[in-house]
Amino acid sequence: RDLQSAAKKAGRPWDMAKGFDASAPVGPIAAGAQVGRGVIALSVNGVLRQSGDLSEMIWNPAETISHLSTLVRLEPGDLIFTGTPAGVGRLEPGDVVDARIEGLPSLAFTLGDAA
């Protein structure tokens, strides 16, 4: 967020504040999973930080894919990253993160030191 804020303040693109090496951890992929509703949650060090329901997304998955496909070529296996529920906050080295989407395997990791 600090890189994003500095880039915005300077009137520069801030995509690199969110897209950098190892910036998108991904759990097991569930082929053919149809997820359009269900709890999406994130805990940090055992404390719930974000929680919502996929049905509360501004655009549902079909709408998101439809719009994105007018901008870029989408291929089978592509991953589309969207926003998250309220509660975004800074992570620190050593934090234990647990991300869950109802109906899919969870993703858990410990944040390491910056390389």
mmCIF file with all atom_site columns, C-alpha atoms in Angstrom:
data_model
loop_
_atom_site.group_PDB
_atom_site.id
_atom_site.type_symbol
_atom_site.label_atom_id
_atom_site.label_alt_id
_atom_site.label_comp_id
_atom_site.label_asym_id
_atom_site.label_entity_id
_atom_site.label_seq_id
_atom_site.pdbx_PDB_ins_code
_atom_site.Cartn_x
_atom_site.Cartn_y
_atom_site.Cartn_z
_atom_site.occupancy
_atom_site.B_iso_or_equiv
_atom_site.pdbx_formal_charge
_atom_site.auth_seq_id
_atom_site.auth_comp_id
_atom_site.auth_asym_id
_atom_site.auth_atom_id
_atom_site.pdbx_PDB_model_num
ATOM 1   C CA . ARG A 1 1   ? 0.000   0.000   0.000   1.00 0.00 ? 1   ARG A CA 1
ATOM 2   C CA . ASP A 1 2   ? 2.880   2.399   0.646   1.00 0.00 ? 2   ASP A CA 1
ATOM 3   C CA . LEU A 1 3   ? 4.141   1.971   -2.949  1.00 0.00 ? 3   LEU A CA 1
ATOM 4   C CA . GLN A 1 4   ? 0.597   2.401   -4.260  1.00 0.00 ? 4   GLN A CA 1
ATOM 5   C CA . SER A 1 5   ? 0.103   5.615   -2.270  1.00 0.00 ? 5   SER A CA 1
ATOM 6   C CA . ALA A 1 6   ? 3.432   7.094   -3.415  1.00 0.00 ? 6   ALA A CA 1
ATOM 7   C CA . ALA A 1 7   ? 2.727   6.282   -7.077  1.00 0.00 ? 7   ALA A CA 1
ATOM 8   C CA . LYS A 1 8   ? -0.784  7.762   -6.899  1.00 0.00 ? 8   LYS A CA 1
ATOM 9   C CA . LYS A 1 9   ? 0.559   10.909  -5.240  1.00 0.00 ? 9   LYS A CA 1
ATOM 10  C CA . ALA A 1 10  ? 3.116   11.300  -8.056  1.00 0.00 ? 10  ALA A CA 1
ATOM 11  C CA . GLY A 1 11  ? 0.410   10.731  -10.704 1.00 0.00 ? 11  GLY A CA 1
ATOM 12  C CA . ARG A 1 12  ? 2.069   7.526   -11.853 1.00 0.00 ? 12  ARG A CA 1
ATOM 13  C CA . PRO A 1 13  ? 0.639   4.079   -12.524 1.00 0.00 ? 13  PRO A CA 1
ATOM 14  C CA . TRP A 1 14  ? 0.497   1.966   -9.397  1.00 0.00 ? 14  TRP A CA 1
ATOM 15  C CA . ASP A 1 15  ? 0.130   -1.493  -10.916 1.00 0.00 ? 15  ASP A CA 1
ATOM 16  C CA . MET A 1 16  ? 3.590   -2.555  -9.682  1.00 0.00 ? 16  MET A CA 1
ATOM 17  C CA . ALA A 1 17  ? 2.441   -1.878  -6.117  1.00 0.00 ? 17  ALA A CA 1
ATOM 18  C CA . LYS A 1 18  ? 0.163   -4.895  -6.496  1.00 0.00 ? 18  LYS A CA 1
ATOM 19  C CA . GLY A 1 19  ? 1.913   -6.991  -9.138  1.00 0.00 ? 19  GLY A CA 1
ATOM 20  C CA . PHE A 1 20  ? 5.417   -8.002  -8.095  1.00 0.00 ? 20  PHE A CA 1
ATOM 21  C CA . ASP A 1 21  ? 7.323   -11.268 -7.673  1.00 0.00 ? 21  ASP A CA 1
ATOM 22  C CA . ALA A 1 22  ? 5.437   -13.670 -5.380  1.00 0.00 ? 22  ALA A CA 1
ATOM 23  C CA . SER A 1 23  ? 2.591   -11.176 -4.946  1.00 0.00 ? 23  SER A CA 1
ATOM 24  C CA . ALA A 1 24  ? -0.191  -13.596 -5.805  1.00 0.00 ? 24  ALA A CA 1
ATOM 25  C CA . PRO A 1 25  ? -0.144  -16.784 -3.752  1.00 0.00 ? 25  PRO A CA 1
ATOM 26  C CA . VAL A 1 26  ? -2.599  -19.325 -5.128  1.00 0.00 ? 26  VAL A CA 1
ATOM 27  C CA . GLY A 1 27  ? -3.995  -22.414 -3.446  1.00 0.00 ? 27  GLY A CA 1
ATOM 28  C CA . PRO A 1 28  ? -4.951  -25.658 -5.137  1.00 0.00 ? 28  PRO A CA 1
ATOM 29  C CA . ILE A 1 29  ? -6.935  -25.168 -8.332  1.00 0.00 ? 29  ILE A CA 1
ATOM 30  C CA . ALA A 1 30  ? -10.297 -26.948 -8.411  1.00 0.00 ? 30  ALA A CA 1
ATOM 31  C CA . ALA A 1 31  ? -11.008 -27.760 -12.059 1.00 0.00 ? 31  ALA A CA 1
ATOM 32  C CA . GLY A 1 32  ? -14.552 -26.890 -13.056 1.00 0.00 ? 32  GLY A CA 1
ATOM 33  C CA . ALA A 1 33  ? -15.420 -25.349 -9.696  1.00 0.00 ? 33  ALA A CA 1
ATOM 34  C CA . GLN A 1 34  ? -18.541 -23.224 -9.940  1.00 0.00 ? 34  GLN A CA 1
ATOM 35  C CA . VAL A 1 35  ? -18.215 -20.645 -7.200  1.00 0.00 ? 35  VAL A CA 1
ATOM 36  C CA . GLY A 1 36  ? -20.642 -17.732 -7.273  1.00 0.00 ? 36  GLY A CA 1
ATOM 37  C CA . ARG A 1 37  ? -21.716 -17.529 -3.696  1.00 0.00 ? 37  ARG A CA 1
ATOM 38  C CA . GLY A 1 38  ? -20.278 -18.537 -0.363  1.00 0.00 ? 38  GLY A CA 1
ATOM 39  C CA . VAL A 1 39  ? -18.099 -17.080 2.344   1.00 0.00 ? 39  VAL A CA 1
ATOM 40  C CA . ILE A 1 40  ? -14.755 -15.548 1.430   1.00 0.00 ? 40  ILE A CA 1
ATOM 41  C CA . ALA A 1 41  ? -12.575 -14.808 4.465   1.00 0.00 ? 41  ALA A CA 1
ATOM 42  C CA . LEU A 1 42  ? -9.041  -13.961 5.494   1.00 0.00 ? 42  LEU A CA 1
ATOM 43  C CA . SER A 1 43  ? -7.497  -14.417 8.935   1.00 0.00 ? 43  SER A CA 1
ATOM 44  C CA . VAL A 1 44  ? -4.120  -13.070 10.013  1.00 0.00 ? 44  VAL A CA 1
ATOM 45  C CA . ASN A 1 45  ? -2.490  -14.678 13.050  1.00 0.00 ? 45  ASN A CA 1
ATOM 46  C CA . GLY A 1 46  ? -5.799  -16.350 13.891  1.00 0.00 ? 46  GLY A CA 1
ATOM 47  C CA . VAL A 1 47  ? -7.772  -13.071 13.865  1.00 0.00 ? 47  VAL A CA 1
ATOM 48  C CA . LEU A 1 48  ? -10.494 -12.637 11.246  1.00 0.00 ? 48  LEU A CA 1
ATOM 49  C CA . ARG A 1 49  ? -9.587  -9.574  9.164   1.00 0.00 ? 49  ARG A CA 1
ATOM 50  C CA . GLN A 1 50  ? -11.863 -9.855  6.118   1.00 0.00 ? 50  GLN A CA 1
ATOM 51  C CA . SER A 1 51  ? -15.169 -11.626 5.585   1.00 0.00 ? 51  SER A CA 1
ATOM 52  C CA . GLY A 1 52  ? -17.897 -11.389 2.989   1.00 0.00 ? 52  GLY A CA 1
ATOM 53  C CA . ASP A 1 53  ? -19.891 -13.435 0.530   1.00 0.00 ? 53  ASP A CA 1
ATOM 54  C CA . LEU A 1 54  ? -19.051 -13.950 -3.131  1.00 0.00 ? 54  LEU A CA 1
ATOM 55  C CA . SER A 1 55  ? -22.657 -13.050 -3.973  1.00 0.00 ? 55  SER A CA 1
ATOM 56  C CA . GLU A 1 56  ? -21.854 -9.501  -2.773  1.00 0.00 ? 56  GLU A CA 1
ATOM 57  C CA . MET A 1 57  ? -19.319 -8.903  -5.549  1.00 0.00 ? 57  MET A CA 1
ATOM 58  C CA . ILE A 1 58  ? -20.033 -5.840  -7.710  1.00 0.00 ? 58  ILE A CA 1
ATOM 59  C CA . TRP A 1 59  ? -19.845 -8.010  -10.855 1.00 0.00 ? 59  TRP A CA 1
ATOM 60  C CA . ASN A 1 60  ? -20.507 -11.735 -10.789 1.00 0.00 ? 60  ASN A CA 1
ATOM 61  C CA . PRO A 1 61  ? -17.933 -14.082 -12.391 1.00 0.00 ? 61  PRO A CA 1
ATOM 62  C CA . ALA A 1 62  ? -19.780 -14.255 -15.737 1.00 0.00 ? 62  ALA A CA 1
ATOM 63  C CA . GLU A 1 63  ? -19.968 -10.448 -15.966 1.00 0.00 ? 63  GLU A CA 1
ATOM 64  C CA . THR A 1 64  ? -16.298 -10.132 -15.026 1.00 0.00 ? 64  THR A CA 1
ATOM 65  C CA . ILE A 1 65  ? -15.221 -12.636 -17.684 1.00 0.00 ? 65  ILE A CA 1
ATOM 66  C CA . SER A 1 66  ? -17.480 -11.042 -20.280 1.00 0.00 ? 66  SER A CA 1
ATOM 67  C CA . HIS A 1 67  ? -16.029 -7.570  -19.717 1.00 0.00 ? 67  HIS A CA 1
ATOM 68  C CA . LEU A 1 68  ? -12.400 -8.698  -19.458 1.00 0.00 ? 68  LEU A CA 1
ATOM 69  C CA . SER A 1 69  ? -12.700 -10.682 -22.668 1.00 0.00 ? 69  SER A CA 1
ATOM 70  C CA . THR A 1 70  ? -13.378 -7.415  -24.527 1.00 0.00 ? 70  THR A CA 1
ATOM 71  C CA . LEU A 1 71  ? -10.033 -6.065  -23.269 1.00 0.00 ? 71  LEU A CA 1
ATOM 72  C CA . VAL A 1 72  ? -7.657  -9.050  -23.368 1.00 0.00 ? 72  VAL A CA 1
ATOM 73  C CA . ARG A 1 73  ? -7.598  -12.594 -24.736 1.00 0.00 ? 73  ARG A CA 1
ATOM 74  C CA . LEU A 1 74  ? -8.593  -15.035 -22.024 1.00 0.00 ? 74  LEU A CA 1
ATOM 75  C CA . GLU A 1 75  ? -7.408  -18.639 -22.220 1.00 0.00 ? 75  GLU A CA 1
ATOM 76  C CA . PRO A 1 76  ? -8.345  -21.763 -20.271 1.00 0.00 ? 76  PRO A CA 1
ATOM 77  C CA . GLY A 1 77  ? -6.378  -21.762 -17.042 1.00 0.00 ? 77  GLY A CA 1
ATOM 78  C CA . ASP A 1 78  ? -6.106  -17.968 -16.789 1.00 0.00 ? 78  ASP A CA 1
ATOM 79  C CA . LEU A 1 79  ? -6.578  -16.622 -13.272 1.00 0.00 ? 79  LEU A CA 1
ATOM 80  C CA . ILE A 1 80  ? -8.566  -13.433 -12.697 1.00 0.00 ? 80  ILE A CA 1
ATOM 81  C CA . PHE A 1 81  ? -7.861  -11.527 -9.508  1.00 0.00 ? 81  PHE A CA 1
ATOM 82  C CA . THR A 1 82  ? -10.566 -9.194  -8.190  1.00 0.00 ? 82  THR A CA 1
ATOM 83  C CA . GLY A 1 83  ? -10.980 -7.067  -5.085  1.00 0.00 ? 83  GLY A CA 1
ATOM 84  C CA . THR A 1 84  ? -11.578 -8.336  -1.583  1.00 0.00 ? 84  THR A CA 1
ATOM 85  C CA . PRO A 1 85  ? -14.030 -7.616  1.242   1.00 0.00 ? 85  PRO A CA 1
ATOM 86  C CA . ALA A 1 86  ? -13.477 -4.671  3.577   1.00 0.00 ? 86  ALA A CA 1
ATOM 87  C CA . GLY A 1 87  ? -10.661 -5.001  6.091   1.00 0.00 ? 87  GLY A CA 1
ATOM 88  C CA . VAL A 1 88  ? -7.555  -4.738  3.907   1.00 0.00 ? 88  VAL A CA 1
ATOM 89  C CA . GLY A 1 89  ? -4.481  -4.176  6.033   1.00 0.00 ? 89  GLY A CA 1
ATOM 90  C CA . ARG A 1 90  ? -0.733  -4.420  6.082   1.00 0.00 ? 90  ARG A CA 1
ATOM 91  C CA . LEU A 1 91  ? 0.980   -7.780  6.529   1.00 0.00 ? 91  LEU A CA 1
ATOM 92  C CA . GLU A 1 92  ? 4.260   -8.094  8.408   1.00 0.00 ? 92  GLU A CA 1
ATOM 93  C CA . PRO A 1 93  ? 7.015   -10.709 8.122   1.00 0.00 ? 93  PRO A CA 1
ATOM 94  C CA . GLY A 1 94  ? 6.077   -13.700 10.249  1.00 0.00 ? 94  GLY A CA 1
ATOM 95  C CA . ASP A 1 95  ? 2.308   -13.176 9.908   1.00 0.00 ? 95  ASP A CA 1
ATOM 96  C CA . VAL A 1 96  ? 0.363   -16.404 9.444   1.00 0.00 ? 96  VAL A CA 1
ATOM 97  C CA . VAL A 1 97  ? -2.286  -15.903 6.764   1.00 0.00 ? 97  VAL A CA 1
ATOM 98  C CA . ASP A 1 98  ? -5.273  -18.168 6.147   1.00 0.00 ? 98  ASP A CA 1
ATOM 99  C CA . ALA A 1 99  ? -7.477  -17.421 3.112   1.00 0.00 ? 99  ALA A CA 1
ATOM 100 C CA . ARG A 1 100 ? -10.705 -19.307 2.529   1.00 0.00 ? 100 ARG A CA 1
ATOM 101 C CA . ILE A 1 101 ? -13.436 -19.442 -0.091  1.00 0.00 ? 101 ILE A CA 1
ATOM 102 C CA . GLU A 1 102 ? -16.351 -21.693 0.758   1.00 0.00 ? 102 GLU A CA 1
ATOM 103 C CA . GLY A 1 103 ? -16.296 -24.837 -1.368  1.00 0.00 ? 103 GLY A CA 1
ATOM 104 C CA . LEU A 1 104 ? -12.595 -24.591 -2.247  1.00 0.00 ? 104 LEU A CA 1
ATOM 105 C CA . PRO A 1 105 ? -9.436  -25.728 -0.449  1.00 0.00 ? 105 PRO A CA 1
ATOM 106 C CA . SER A 1 106 ? -7.991  -23.040 1.830   1.00 0.00 ? 106 SER A CA 1
ATOM 107 C CA . LEU A 1 107 ? -4.659  -21.306 1.311   1.00 0.00 ? 107 LEU A CA 1
ATOM 108 C CA . ALA A 1 108 ? -2.414  -20.829 4.323   1.00 0.00 ? 108 ALA A CA 1
ATOM 109 C CA . PHE A 1 109 ? 1.099   -19.427 4.476   1.00 0.00 ? 109 PHE A CA 1
ATOM 110 C CA . THR A 1 110 ? 3.545   -17.589 6.712   1.00 0.00 ? 110 THR A CA 1
ATOM 111 C CA . LEU A 1 111 ? 4.823   -14.334 5.252   1.00 0.00 ? 111 LEU A CA 1
ATOM 112 C CA . GLY A 1 112 ? 8.605   -14.369 4.938   1.00 0.00 ? 112 GLY A CA 1
ATOM 113 C CA . ASP A 1 113 ? 11.096  -11.529 5.046   1.00 0.00 ? 113 ASP A CA 1
ATOM 114 C CA . ALA A 1 114 ? 11.476  -9.318  1.973   1.00 0.00 ? 114 ALA A CA 1
ATOM 115 C CA . ALA A 1 115 ? 14.110  -10.684 -0.394  1.00 0.00 ? 115 ALA A CA 1
#
